[in-house]
Amino acid sequence: MRGGLTSTFNVQITIEDGTSDERSYVVTIDDITDLVQAQRSTAWADVARRIAHEIKNPLTPIQLSAERIRRRYGKVITEDREVFDQCVETIVRQVGDIGRMVDDFEQRLSETPLYGHFDSRLLGQAFGNIIKNASEAIEAVTGEDDYHGHILLKAYQDKDQLIVEVIDNGKGLPGDNRQRLLEPYMTTREKGTGLGLAIVRKIVEDHGGHMELHDAPADFYNGRGAMIRMVFPATSPDAVVKADNNTTEELQA
Ligand SMILES: Nc1ncnc2c1ncn2[C@@H]1O[C@H](COP(=O)(O)OP(=O)(O)OP(=O)(O)O)[C@@H](O)[C@H]1O
Ligand SMILES: [Mg+2]
């Protein structure tokens, strides 16, 4: 326990060969708290994705059947017609709500692993800034009764590029001079420093990548909001494994 938090360590002790009365030991202590936490989160995310998928599967047939009942039997029902209409309407509406709710916690991440050379601390900082911006853009939407904020994360490979997209249905990016938002001190928020995107850009470019600022795609909650895309060079899985081994060797040496 350190500062109220439990940390997990991996300790390895190797005995160096030497004369019998003079032995040296190499002790390596690795803090693997983040790794263990990441594995746990991945496992949970995986379960959530499977459940979401299983819940969504029957929704379309339920919706289509309800609509079919309405079309087919709506004409012939004369008694209690209002009740009939109301019930069908409720089924269709609630099924739609379930679908949207399930979408809310469904990140669309690539099924196959994406390989690249990354500094996880810096990337975490970059993603954090982008997601903070997205949530602020959602908070900036006011005076709409039926509004719900949504943020969608996507990560996938396209040829030799790894693409990460953060899409929100917030107030949207300004029409003009978008690229300038990537410069330091460009802000439209009263309490903003305007450093967020400039830092993200630096991190992405230091990883050999680039950034693009787009409107959210038309099929994402009627195309309102922003889509921030980060494009990184992909690495072959072999290269990543080799690099890992090198680092381990260097560390152990
Ligand atoms: N998802 C988004 N939707 C709408 N506008 C955005 C979005 N992300 C960034 N912006 C615009 O880009 C500007 C610059 O963003 P940046 O993160 O650099 O600074 P900031 O968010 O204003 O301040 P800070 O990050 O220091 O809190 C924002 O003020 C906002 O106008
Ligand atoms: Mg910001």
Tab-separated table of C-alpha atoms and ligand atoms in Angstrom, residues 129-130 132-137 168 170-174 181-183 186-189 191-198 225-228, ligand 1:
chain	number	residue	atom	x	y	z
A	129	ASN	CA	-7.163	16.264	-23.618
A	130	ILE	CA	-9.289	15.282	-26.607
A	132	LYS	CA	-12.009	16.593	-22.126
A	133	ASN	CA	-12.637	18.858	-25.125
A	134	ALA	CA	-15.416	16.556	-26.340
A	135	SER	CA	-17.153	16.606	-22.963
A	136	GLU	CA	-16.814	20.407	-22.788
A	137	ALA	CA	-18.317	20.714	-26.276
A	168	ASP	CA	-18.798	13.791	-30.115
A	170	GLY	CA	-21.333	18.587	-28.920
A	171	LYS	CA	-21.474	22.162	-30.212
A	172	GLY	CA	-19.154	21.412	-33.123
A	173	LEU	CA	-15.941	22.996	-34.407
A	174	PRO	CA	-15.965	26.493	-35.884
A	181	LEU	CA	-7.060	25.556	-33.121
A	182	LEU	CA	-3.984	23.328	-33.062
A	183	GLU	CA	-1.805	26.355	-32.321
A	186	MET	CA	-6.252	29.379	-29.492
A	187	THR	CA	-9.355	29.008	-27.357
A	188	THR	CA	-13.030	29.884	-27.548
A	189	ARG	CA	-13.680	28.906	-23.958
A	191	LYS	CA	-11.645	29.395	-18.871
A	192	GLY	CA	-9.588	27.625	-21.551
A	193	THR	CA	-5.844	28.093	-21.949
A	194	GLY	CA	-5.915	26.917	-25.552
A	195	LEU	CA	-3.004	24.616	-24.882
A	196	GLY	CA	-4.919	21.316	-25.018
A	197	LEU	CA	-4.862	20.686	-28.764
A	198	ALA	CA	-1.382	22.198	-29.176
A	225	GLY	CA	-20.393	17.765	-33.318
A	226	ALA	CA	-16.730	17.184	-33.992
A	227	MET	CA	-14.478	14.345	-35.019
A	228	ILE	CA	-10.825	14.571	-33.969
B	1	LIG	N1	-14.621	18.462	-29.604
B	1	LIG	C1	-14.689	19.776	-29.830
B	1	LIG	N2	-15.863	20.340	-30.213
B	1	LIG	C2	-15.931	21.675	-30.440
B	1	LIG	N3	-14.896	22.514	-30.336
B	1	LIG	C3	-13.717	22.014	-29.980
B	1	LIG	C4	-13.535	20.625	-29.703
B	1	LIG	N4	-12.233	20.424	-29.382
B	1	LIG	C5	-11.631	21.626	-29.449
B	1	LIG	N5	-12.518	22.589	-29.788
B	1	LIG	C6	-12.232	24.012	-29.980
B	1	LIG	O1	-10.838	24.178	-30.032
B	1	LIG	C7	-10.411	25.148	-29.074
B	1	LIG	C8	-9.024	24.811	-28.611
B	1	LIG	O2	-9.002	23.616	-27.850
B	1	LIG	P1	-7.848	23.382	-26.799
B	1	LIG	O3	-8.040	22.058	-26.159
B	1	LIG	O4	-6.546	23.644	-27.468
B	1	LIG	O5	-8.062	24.533	-25.755
B	1	LIG	P2	-9.262	24.703	-24.709
B	1	LIG	O6	-10.024	23.420	-24.569
B	1	LIG	O7	-10.019	25.899	-25.088
B	1	LIG	O8	-8.473	25.000	-23.368
B	1	LIG	P3	-7.763	23.933	-22.417
B	1	LIG	O9	-7.538	22.691	-23.227
B	1	LIG	O10	-6.539	24.567	-21.993
B	1	LIG	O11	-8.713	23.680	-21.304
B	1	LIG	C9	-11.483	25.082	-27.993
B	1	LIG	O12	-11.545	26.306	-27.291
B	1	LIG	C10	-12.741	24.842	-28.814
B	1	LIG	O13	-13.213	26.036	-29.382
